[in-house]
Tab-separated table of C-alpha atoms in Angstrom:
chain	number	residue	atom	x	y	z
A	1	MET	CA	-36.492	19.920	-1.573
A	2	ASN	CA	-35.297	16.475	-0.490
A	3	SER	CA	-36.682	15.091	-3.747
A	4	ASN	CA	-34.463	17.594	-5.604
A	5	LEU	CA	-31.437	16.335	-3.666
A	6	GLY	CA	-32.316	12.727	-4.484
A	7	THR	CA	-32.833	13.595	-8.139
A	8	ILE	CA	-29.410	15.256	-8.366
A	9	ILE	CA	-27.749	12.322	-6.584
A	10	GLY	CA	-29.413	9.819	-8.912
A	11	PHE	CA	-28.666	11.820	-12.062
A	12	THR	CA	-25.012	12.360	-11.131
A	13	PHE	CA	-24.530	8.701	-10.209
A	14	LYS	CA	-26.155	7.293	-13.366
A	15	ASN	CA	-24.462	9.819	-15.601
A	16	LYS	CA	-20.977	9.014	-14.274
A	17	VAL	CA	-21.233	5.255	-13.791
A	18	LYS	CA	-22.295	4.718	-17.423
A	19	THR	CA	-19.452	6.676	-18.988
A	20	LYS	CA	-16.834	4.812	-21.008
A	21	SER	CA	-14.020	6.475	-19.057
A	22	PHE	CA	-15.361	5.063	-15.765
A	23	LEU	CA	-15.823	1.553	-17.172
A	24	ILE	CA	-12.413	1.502	-18.867
A	25	THR	CA	-10.624	2.917	-15.801
A	26	THR	CA	-12.286	0.362	-13.514
A	27	LEU	CA	-11.445	-2.498	-15.860
A	28	VAL	CA	-7.817	-1.439	-16.323
A	29	LEU	CA	-7.287	-0.991	-12.559
A	30	ALA	CA	-8.923	-4.367	-11.861
A	31	ILE	CA	-6.524	-6.013	-14.343
A	32	LEU	CA	-3.538	-4.229	-12.754
A	33	ILE	CA	-4.652	-5.376	-9.263
A	34	THR	CA	-4.945	-8.960	-10.524
A	35	ILE	CA	-1.503	-8.838	-12.125
A	36	GLY	CA	0.033	-7.256	-9.014
A	37	MET	CA	-1.431	-9.841	-6.635
A	38	ASN	CA	-0.277	-12.738	-8.827
A	39	LEU	CA	3.033	-11.277	-10.010
A	40	PRO	CA	5.317	-13.663	-8.038
A	41	TYR	CA	3.361	-16.647	-9.356
A	42	LEU	CA	3.437	-15.323	-12.940
A	43	ILE	CA	7.184	-14.695	-12.738
A	44	LYS	CA	7.734	-18.280	-11.601
A	45	GLN	CA	5.537	-19.599	-14.408
A	46	PHE	CA	7.296	-17.667	-17.161
A	47	SER	CA	10.771	-18.310	-15.750
A	48	GLY	CA	10.071	-22.007	-15.346
A	49	GLY	CA	10.774	-21.787	-11.615
A	50	ASP	CA	7.530	-23.396	-10.480
A	51	ASP	CA	8.159	-26.902	-11.885
A	52	GLY	CA	8.753	-28.342	-8.418
A	53	GLN	CA	12.445	-29.023	-9.107
A	54	ALA	CA	15.329	-27.512	-7.166
A	55	LYS	CA	17.787	-25.291	-9.023
A	56	GLN	CA	21.042	-27.114	-9.684
A	57	ILE	CA	24.314	-25.578	-8.448
A	58	GLY	CA	27.482	-27.208	-9.736
A	59	LEU	CA	30.487	-27.832	-7.459
A	60	LEU	CA	34.031	-27.816	-8.834
A	61	ALA	CA	36.207	-28.997	-5.949
A	62	GLY	CA	39.665	-29.092	-7.510
A	63	SER	CA	42.026	-29.787	-4.618
A	64	GLN	CA	39.486	-28.651	-1.997
A	65	GLN	CA	37.487	-31.880	-1.768
A	66	ALA	CA	36.951	-31.607	2.008
A	67	ALA	CA	35.044	-28.304	1.719
A	68	VAL	CA	32.771	-29.724	-0.992
A	69	VAL	CA	31.987	-32.822	1.097
A	70	GLU	CA	31.081	-30.670	4.111
A	71	LEU	CA	28.910	-28.418	1.913
A	72	GLN	CA	26.978	-31.437	0.631
A	73	LYS	CA	26.491	-32.677	4.189
A	74	TYR	CA	25.166	-29.255	5.207
A	75	ALA	CA	22.738	-29.138	2.255
A	76	GLU	CA	21.411	-32.609	3.078
A	77	ALA	CA	20.910	-31.700	6.742
A	78	ALA	CA	19.320	-28.304	5.966
A	79	GLY	CA	16.778	-29.853	3.596
A	80	ASN	CA	16.508	-26.785	1.333
A	81	LYS	CA	14.139	-27.656	-1.540
A	82	ASP	CA	15.001	-24.648	-3.709
A	83	TYR	CA	18.649	-25.489	-4.429
A	84	ALA	CA	20.623	-28.712	-4.922
A	85	PHE	CA	24.391	-29.194	-5.274
A	86	VAL	CA	25.851	-31.295	-8.097
A	87	PRO	CA	29.566	-32.251	-7.785
A	88	TYR	CA	31.727	-32.371	-10.937
A	89	GLU	CA	34.941	-34.339	-11.397
A	90	GLY	CA	38.215	-32.821	-12.538
A	91	SER	CA	39.418	-29.242	-12.530
A	92	SER	CA	38.186	-27.976	-15.926
A	93	GLU	CA	35.299	-25.532	-16.017
A	94	ASP	CA	34.318	-26.251	-19.630
A	95	ALA	CA	31.660	-28.834	-18.809
A	96	LEU	CA	30.091	-26.600	-16.142
A	97	LYS	CA	30.052	-23.556	-18.416
A	98	GLN	CA	28.324	-25.593	-21.116
A	99	ASP	CA	25.713	-26.895	-18.659
A	100	VAL	CA	25.019	-23.323	-17.497
A	101	LYS	CA	24.513	-22.246	-21.115
A	102	ASP	CA	22.220	-25.227	-21.739
A	103	GLY	CA	20.142	-24.375	-18.658
A	104	LYS	CA	21.041	-27.564	-16.770
A	105	LEU	CA	22.760	-25.535	-14.045
A	106	GLU	CA	21.768	-22.261	-12.420
A	107	GLY	CA	25.475	-21.646	-11.833
A	108	TYR	CA	28.460	-23.285	-10.191
A	109	LEU	CA	30.864	-22.830	-7.268
A	110	LYS	CA	34.607	-23.091	-7.888
A	111	PHE	CA	36.810	-23.840	-4.861
A	112	GLU	CA	40.401	-22.596	-4.967
A	113	GLU	CA	43.203	-22.433	-2.424
A	114	ASP	CA	43.316	-19.064	-0.657
A	115	PRO	CA	46.906	-17.960	0.050
A	116	ALA	CA	45.671	-15.369	2.573
A	117	ASP	CA	43.515	-17.854	4.533
A	118	LYS	CA	44.799	-21.412	4.821
A	119	SER	CA	41.832	-22.486	6.973
A	120	PHE	CA	39.232	-22.251	4.194
A	121	PRO	CA	39.394	-22.106	0.376
A	122	LYS	CA	38.424	-19.156	-1.791
A	123	VAL	CA	35.007	-19.685	-3.387
A	124	VAL	CA	33.872	-18.141	-6.685
A	125	TYR	CA	30.309	-18.325	-8.029
A	126	ALA	CA	29.842	-18.293	-11.818
A	127	GLY	CA	26.499	-18.041	-13.593
A	128	LYS	CA	24.419	-16.095	-16.073
A	129	GLY	CA	24.021	-12.498	-14.946
A	130	ASP	CA	24.030	-11.442	-11.318
A	131	MET	CA	23.427	-13.902	-8.521
A	132	GLY	CA	19.932	-13.473	-7.034
A	133	GLN	CA	19.507	-12.271	-3.466
A	134	SER	CA	17.852	-15.513	-2.353
A	135	LEU	CA	20.651	-17.688	-3.748
A	136	GLY	CA	23.329	-15.337	-2.382
A	137	THR	CA	21.844	-15.456	1.114
A	138	TYR	CA	21.616	-19.258	1.028
A	139	LEU	CA	25.193	-19.757	-0.226
A	140	GLN	CA	26.610	-17.227	2.240
A	141	GLY	CA	24.980	-19.013	5.174
A	142	ALA	CA	25.951	-22.463	3.910
A	143	LEU	CA	29.611	-21.585	3.310
A	144	GLN	CA	29.885	-19.813	6.673
A	145	ASN	CA	28.526	-22.932	8.350
A	146	VAL	CA	30.979	-25.161	6.477
A	147	LYS	CA	33.900	-22.901	7.413
A	148	THR	CA	32.948	-23.053	11.097
A	149	THR	CA	32.690	-26.841	10.911
A	150	MET	CA	36.079	-27.249	9.206
A	151	ILE	CA	37.890	-24.985	11.662
A	152	THR	CA	36.371	-26.416	14.843
A	153	LYS	CA	35.784	-30.103	14.027
A	154	ASP	CA	39.062	-31.269	15.659
A	155	SER	CA	38.440	-29.353	18.886
A	156	LEU	CA	34.644	-29.458	19.286
A	157	THR	CA	32.125	-32.274	19.282
A	158	ALA	CA	29.379	-32.521	16.664
A	159	GLU	CA	26.836	-31.354	19.261
A	160	GLN	CA	28.934	-28.293	20.118
A	161	ILE	CA	29.319	-27.391	16.447
A	162	ALA	CA	25.551	-27.741	15.969
A	163	ALA	CA	24.939	-25.519	19.000
A	164	LEU	CA	27.422	-22.959	17.673
A	165	ASN	CA	25.570	-22.774	14.347
A	166	GLN	CA	22.151	-22.564	15.998
A	167	PRO	CA	20.675	-19.017	15.627
A	168	VAL	CA	20.454	-16.950	18.817
A	169	SER	CA	16.975	-16.885	20.338
A	170	PHE	CA	15.893	-13.264	20.219
A	171	ARG	CA	12.466	-11.636	20.372
A	172	SER	CA	10.911	-8.296	21.263
A	173	MET	CA	8.415	-7.747	24.090
A	174	ASP	CA	5.689	-5.107	24.134
A	175	ILE	CA	5.179	-3.727	27.658
A	176	SER	CA	2.509	-1.165	26.772
A	177	ASP	CA	-0.896	-1.163	28.462
A	178	ASP	CA	-2.556	-2.697	25.402
A	179	ALA	CA	-0.016	-5.525	25.420
A	180	LYS	CA	-0.659	-6.185	29.131
A	181	ALA	CA	-4.394	-6.335	28.517
A	182	SER	CA	-3.942	-8.988	25.825
A	183	SER	CA	-1.007	-10.847	27.426
A	184	GLY	CA	-3.177	-13.844	28.137
A	185	GLY	CA	-3.971	-14.318	24.446
A	186	ASP	CA	-2.248	-16.258	21.704
A	187	THR	CA	1.148	-14.697	20.870
A	188	GLU	CA	1.078	-16.070	17.323
A	189	LYS	CA	-2.396	-14.646	16.747
A	190	ASN	CA	-1.296	-11.230	18.068
A	191	ARG	CA	1.653	-11.259	15.663
A	192	ASN	CA	-0.615	-12.162	12.757
A	193	GLN	CA	-3.066	-9.406	13.715
A	194	LYS	CA	-0.242	-6.851	13.699
A	195	ILE	CA	0.696	-7.923	10.187
A	196	MET	CA	-2.923	-7.704	9.038
A	197	ASN	CA	-3.273	-4.300	10.746
A	198	TYR	CA	-0.248	-3.084	8.804
A	199	VAL	CA	-1.752	-4.315	5.521
A	200	THR	CA	-5.170	-2.798	6.374
A	201	VAL	CA	-3.734	0.606	7.342
A	202	TYR	CA	-1.506	0.729	4.265
A	203	PHE	CA	-4.381	-0.257	1.969
A	204	LEU	CA	-6.830	2.260	3.479
A	205	MET	CA	-4.324	5.108	3.207
A	206	ILE	CA	-3.686	4.352	-0.472
A	207	LEU	CA	-7.456	4.039	-1.000
A	208	PHE	CA	-8.092	7.378	0.686
A	209	PHE	CA	-5.444	9.194	-1.330
A	210	SER	CA	-6.264	7.686	-4.736
A	211	SER	CA	-10.054	7.887	-4.481
A	212	ASN	CA	-9.841	11.349	-2.908
A	213	MET	CA	-7.795	12.663	-5.827
A	214	MET	CA	-9.915	10.924	-8.473
A	215	THR	CA	-13.370	11.782	-7.146
A	216	GLY	CA	-12.300	15.262	-6.005
A	217	ASN	CA	-11.110	16.199	-9.465
A	218	MET	CA	-14.246	14.603	-10.899
A	219	ILE	CA	-16.451	16.834	-8.712
A	220	ALA	CA	-14.550	19.983	-9.624
A	221	ALA	CA	-14.540	19.104	-13.335
A	222	GLU	CA	-18.287	18.336	-13.316
A	223	ILE	CA	-19.143	21.716	-11.782
A	224	THR	CA	-16.746	23.637	-14.039
A	225	ALA	CA	-18.155	21.926	-17.154
A	226	GLU	CA	-21.725	22.846	-16.199
A	227	LYS	CA	-20.674	26.397	-15.426
A	228	SER	CA	-18.848	26.836	-18.740
A	229	SER	CA	-21.909	25.577	-20.649
A	230	ARG	CA	-24.199	28.103	-18.842
A	231	ILE	CA	-26.519	25.297	-17.680
A	232	MET	CA	-25.750	26.424	-14.146
A	233	GLU	CA	-27.793	29.607	-14.609
A	234	ILE	CA	-30.918	27.483	-15.006
A	235	LEU	CA	-30.080	24.946	-12.304
A	236	ILE	CA	-29.259	27.513	-9.636
A	237	THR	CA	-32.715	29.096	-9.893
A	238	SER	CA	-34.614	25.812	-9.414
A	239	VAL	CA	-32.512	23.970	-6.821
A	240	LYS	CA	-30.897	25.220	-3.630
A	241	PRO	CA	-27.110	25.512	-4.035
A	242	LEU	CA	-26.594	23.423	-0.890
A	243	HIS	CA	-28.703	20.592	-2.354
A	244	GLN	CA	-27.057	20.940	-5.723
A	245	MET	CA	-23.525	20.838	-4.334
A	246	PHE	CA	-24.084	17.953	-1.928
A	247	GLY	CA	-26.125	16.101	-4.550
A	248	LYS	CA	-23.084	16.037	-6.813
A	249	ILE	CA	-20.737	15.171	-3.936
A	250	ILE	CA	-22.870	12.252	-2.719
A	251	GLY	CA	-23.563	11.045	-6.278
A	252	ILE	CA	-19.862	10.892	-7.125
A	253	PHE	CA	-19.157	9.370	-3.695
A	254	LEU	CA	-21.529	6.525	-4.613
A	255	VAL	CA	-19.674	6.144	-7.916
A	256	GLY	CA	-16.451	5.804	-5.934
A	257	LEU	CA	-18.071	3.197	-3.655
A	258	VAL	CA	-19.135	1.140	-6.677
A	259	GLN	CA	-15.568	1.211	-7.950
A	260	ILE	CA	-14.187	0.272	-4.522
A	261	ALA	CA	-16.719	-2.580	-4.264
A	262	ALA	CA	-15.608	-3.841	-7.681
A	263	PHE	CA	-11.977	-3.755	-6.563
A	264	GLY	CA	-12.946	-5.533	-3.326
A	265	VAL	CA	-14.525	-8.352	-5.319
A	266	VAL	CA	-11.408	-8.581	-7.514
A	267	ILE	CA	-9.097	-8.688	-4.463
A	268	GLY	CA	-11.290	-11.285	-2.733
A	269	ALA	CA	-11.388	-13.477	-5.837
A	270	ASN	CA	-7.605	-13.280	-6.202
A	271	LEU	CA	-7.062	-14.150	-2.533
A	272	MET	CA	-9.089	-17.320	-3.091
A	273	LEU	CA	-6.754	-18.524	-5.874
A	274	PRO	CA	-4.652	-21.563	-4.834
A	275	ASN	CA	-1.307	-19.775	-5.263
A	276	ASN	CA	-2.371	-16.887	-2.976
A	277	VAL	CA	-4.007	-19.195	-0.419
A	278	GLY	CA	-0.726	-21.099	-0.231
A	279	MET	CA	1.215	-17.874	0.260
A	280	LEU	CA	-1.040	-16.818	3.161
A	281	GLU	CA	-0.696	-20.241	4.741
A	282	GLU	CA	3.079	-20.035	4.372
A	283	PHE	CA	3.060	-16.877	6.522
A	284	HIS	CA	0.426	-18.401	8.858
A	285	LEU	CA	-2.054	-15.656	7.938
A	286	SER	CA	-5.790	-15.809	7.314
A	287	LEU	CA	-8.650	-13.356	6.865
A	288	SER	CA	-9.811	-14.238	10.409
A	289	ASP	CA	-6.804	-12.232	11.676
A	290	LEU	CA	-8.341	-9.044	10.262
A	291	ASN	CA	-9.033	-6.543	13.060
A	292	MET	CA	-12.598	-5.297	12.515
A	293	GLU	CA	-12.082	-2.341	14.870
A	294	VAL	CA	-9.254	-0.994	12.719
A	295	LEU	CA	-11.295	-1.601	9.562
A	296	LEU	CA	-14.437	0.139	10.880
A	297	TYR	CA	-12.538	3.152	12.255
A	298	GLY	CA	-10.619	3.318	8.987
A	299	LEU	CA	-13.808	3.372	6.912
A	300	ALA	CA	-15.312	6.068	9.175
A	301	PHE	CA	-12.262	8.323	8.754
A	302	TYR	CA	-12.218	7.551	5.023
A	303	ILE	CA	-15.851	8.634	4.562
A	304	PHE	CA	-15.610	11.808	6.655
A	305	GLY	CA	-12.245	12.669	5.109
A	306	TYR	CA	-13.753	12.275	1.653
A	307	PHE	CA	-16.589	14.717	2.390
A	308	LEU	CA	-14.185	17.280	3.864
A	309	PHE	CA	-12.024	17.326	0.736
A	310	ALA	CA	-15.052	16.998	-1.571
A	311	VAL	CA	-16.699	20.233	-0.384
A	312	LEU	CA	-13.428	22.077	-0.993
A	313	TYR	CA	-13.116	20.648	-4.497
A	314	ALA	CA	-16.706	21.712	-5.186
A	315	ALA	CA	-15.973	25.262	-4.002
A	316	ILE	CA	-12.875	25.501	-6.203
A	317	GLY	CA	-14.733	24.083	-9.190
A	318	SER	CA	-17.439	26.735	-8.844
A	319	MET	CA	-14.882	29.553	-9.048
A	320	VAL	CA	-13.247	28.358	-12.286
A	321	SER	CA	-14.853	29.271	-15.617
A	322	ARG	CA	-12.737	27.066	-17.900
A	323	THR	CA	-11.606	23.464	-17.435
A	324	GLU	CA	-8.106	24.461	-18.612
A	325	GLU	CA	-7.650	26.471	-15.390
A	326	LEU	CA	-8.880	23.707	-13.117
A	327	GLY	CA	-5.547	21.916	-12.580
A	328	GLN	CA	-3.870	25.036	-11.227
A	329	ALA	CA	-6.893	25.993	-9.120
A	330	VAL	CA	-7.125	22.647	-7.271
A	331	MET	CA	-3.363	22.453	-6.624
A	332	PRO	CA	-3.584	23.696	-2.978
A	333	ILE	CA	-6.140	20.997	-2.107
A	334	THR	CA	-4.075	18.388	-3.931
A	335	MET	CA	-1.066	19.399	-1.829
A	336	LEU	CA	-3.163	18.974	1.337
A	337	GLY	CA	-4.080	15.470	0.218
A	338	LEU	CA	-0.447	14.651	-0.536
A	339	ALA	CA	0.620	15.953	2.887
A	340	ALA	CA	-1.954	13.748	4.621
A	341	PHE	CA	-0.846	10.718	2.599
A	342	TYR	CA	2.899	11.171	3.123
A	343	ILE	CA	2.547	11.883	6.846
A	344	GLY	CA	0.696	8.592	7.243
A	345	ILE	CA	2.969	6.524	5.001
A	346	PHE	CA	6.252	7.785	6.454
A	347	SER	CA	4.987	7.485	10.046
A	348	ILE	CA	3.523	3.991	9.771
A	349	ASN	CA	6.527	2.524	11.622
A	350	THR	CA	6.608	5.325	14.237
A	351	PRO	CA	2.966	5.616	15.375
A	352	GLY	CA	3.970	7.185	18.692
A	353	SER	CA	5.850	10.160	17.236
A	354	MET	CA	4.831	13.717	18.116
A	355	LEU	CA	4.154	14.474	14.430
A	356	ILE	CA	1.556	11.727	14.097
A	357	LYS	CA	-0.069	12.659	17.431
A	358	VAL	CA	-0.469	16.334	16.492
A	359	THR	CA	-1.637	15.693	12.920
A	360	SER	CA	-4.217	13.152	14.115
A	361	PHE	CA	-6.234	16.112	15.465
A	362	ILE	CA	-5.901	18.285	12.337
A	363	PRO	CA	-8.988	17.557	10.183
A	364	PHE	CA	-7.129	17.488	6.850
A	365	THR	CA	-4.528	14.952	8.044
A	366	ALA	CA	-6.612	13.058	10.635
A	367	PRO	CA	-7.969	10.412	8.188
A	368	THR	CA	-4.459	8.988	7.719
A	369	ALA	CA	-2.665	10.047	10.921
A	370	MET	CA	-5.301	8.735	13.342
A	371	LEU	CA	-5.622	5.556	11.261
A	372	VAL	CA	-1.901	4.902	11.781
A	373	ARG	CA	-2.266	5.443	15.531
A	374	ILE	CA	-5.273	3.089	15.721
A	375	GLY	CA	-3.800	0.317	13.607
A	376	MET	CA	-0.098	0.448	14.444
A	377	GLY	CA	0.089	2.068	17.870
A	378	GLU	CA	-2.066	3.187	20.752
A	379	ALA	CA	-4.936	5.651	20.471
A	380	PRO	CA	-7.331	6.092	23.429
A	381	VAL	CA	-11.004	5.991	22.468
A	382	TRP	CA	-11.573	9.551	23.714
A	383	GLN	CA	-8.864	10.851	21.387
A	384	ILE	CA	-10.383	8.966	18.452
A	385	LEU	CA	-13.804	10.454	19.225
A	386	ILE	CA	-12.348	13.974	19.532
A	387	SER	CA	-10.614	13.559	16.176
A	388	LEU	CA	-13.854	12.368	14.577
A	389	ALA	CA	-15.785	15.235	16.172
A	390	LEU	CA	-13.297	17.799	14.846
A	391	LEU	CA	-13.551	16.216	11.407
A	392	ILE	CA	-17.373	16.364	11.423
A	393	VAL	CA	-17.387	19.967	12.651
A	394	SER	CA	-14.913	20.869	9.902
A	395	ILE	CA	-17.195	19.272	7.312
A	396	LEU	CA	-20.117	21.376	8.559
A	397	VAL	CA	-18.079	24.602	8.654
A	398	PHE	CA	-16.346	24.121	5.313
A	399	GLY	CA	-19.555	22.708	3.830
A	400	TRP	CA	-21.428	25.896	4.739
A	401	LEU	CA	-18.557	28.062	3.501
A	402	SER	CA	-18.229	26.044	0.297
A	403	ALA	CA	-21.986	26.316	-0.319
A	404	LYS	CA	-21.714	30.105	-0.034
A	405	ILE	CA	-18.761	30.118	-2.444
A	406	TYR	CA	-20.608	27.690	-4.718
A	407	ARG	CA	-23.746	29.841	-4.775
A	408	THR	CA	-21.671	32.891	-5.625
A	409	GLY	CA	-18.931	31.395	-7.810
A	410	VAL	CA	-21.147	29.525	-10.286
A	411	LEU	CA	-22.636	32.818	-11.501
A	412	MET	CA	-19.311	34.648	-11.809
A	413	TYR	CA	-17.772	34.265	-15.273
A	414	GLY	CA	-14.569	35.469	-16.858
A	415	LYS	CA	-11.466	35.674	-14.687
A	416	ARG	CA	-11.256	33.896	-11.384
A	417	PRO	CA	-12.819	36.147	-8.692
A	418	SER	CA	-10.537	37.693	-6.075
A	419	LEU	CA	-11.127	37.133	-2.368
A	420	LYS	CA	-12.522	40.657	-2.023
A	421	GLU	CA	-14.997	40.159	-4.901
A	422	LEU	CA	-15.973	36.748	-3.562
A	423	ARG	CA	-16.568	38.024	-0.028
A	424	LYS	CA	-18.691	40.896	-1.313
A	425	ALA	CA	-20.797	38.620	-3.500
A	426	MET	CA	-21.225	36.030	-0.694
A	427	LYS	CA	-22.810	38.686	1.536
A	428	ALA	CA	-25.461	39.328	-1.104
A	429	TYR	CA	-26.659	35.722	-1.300
A	430	LYS	CA	-28.112	33.323	1.204
A	431	ILE	CA	-27.818	29.572	0.832
């Protein structure tokens, strides 16, 4: 009988992994992942923003020469490499407008006297389109600094002005038990691990949801197609329904693993590109900050969560006679998957909430809810083990129930059987 299970696993795996739809889907998703991971770099390349030169911002002082001088001093002291100020003589904007059109300037600042505020001039930025958020933030901070300097320079020393402009030192402190246990470690490393935990949890939740939906629908569609072609009548007499159902589930699970492995290679290759290595270094992050405990627990919940949903998809697929009815039939399970995904995503910043604690012990939502608690909050080992145990028990219970439904449903044609008809037929068959 085990040889029958292996044969079904092998046949399902080979049959699916060689299909054009699988190869095209994998290739398209790999291309999209590559584009997504390199999108900032590509935008800079196509916009000409990665030529190593600072963007030029023109300065039209008019009668407000003092403010322009202070702004240039601030820019020189700040050492910002993204933007540079270029002063223009006179009061006419024609030359600046022409330089903006020619691409020599990103935009320009025009200083005018402000009747409502004699202490600092009114400043207007002119450029093509809307001012970007990065430039707006930089100019806002620079002008605020210049205003403070101009107002206080006659009453405060240079050191006092510098101290006034210095950002307030502010940080948060974790006083939980886990934080106390690791208080002797490197604070910077702990911060980096939290960031990597966030990325890992987010990635695993998206992986669980997307692969669960894709492979689940694949399982249901495979069973429905065989049932509609009447091949099932022959198969069910030669192979145990339990072996047949789990053979398809495991075979398609292996197909999903191949796809995930391919995506892992693509992600790893993209992370090794110079532009992405530089980005990680800029945030002081490295793959050594990856928490293996979070990753291993995440993979365990992913695998068990997959099998729980897979047996339900198989049961639903066995009750549907036509593929046209499949979408409506699997909708309840799809909604369960969506609920698990959204609970995890929306609770990722509140891992200690009552919602996430309760749902971490419900088998259908545990793969995402408990993952959030492990990666972003605190989850005692005994609670993790209880959650895993409940998930495994649920797989066994729903696996047995799904096998009974599978054994009965695959031989029932025509309209979808009612619960009464299904229960009556299940009593007549043994798995």
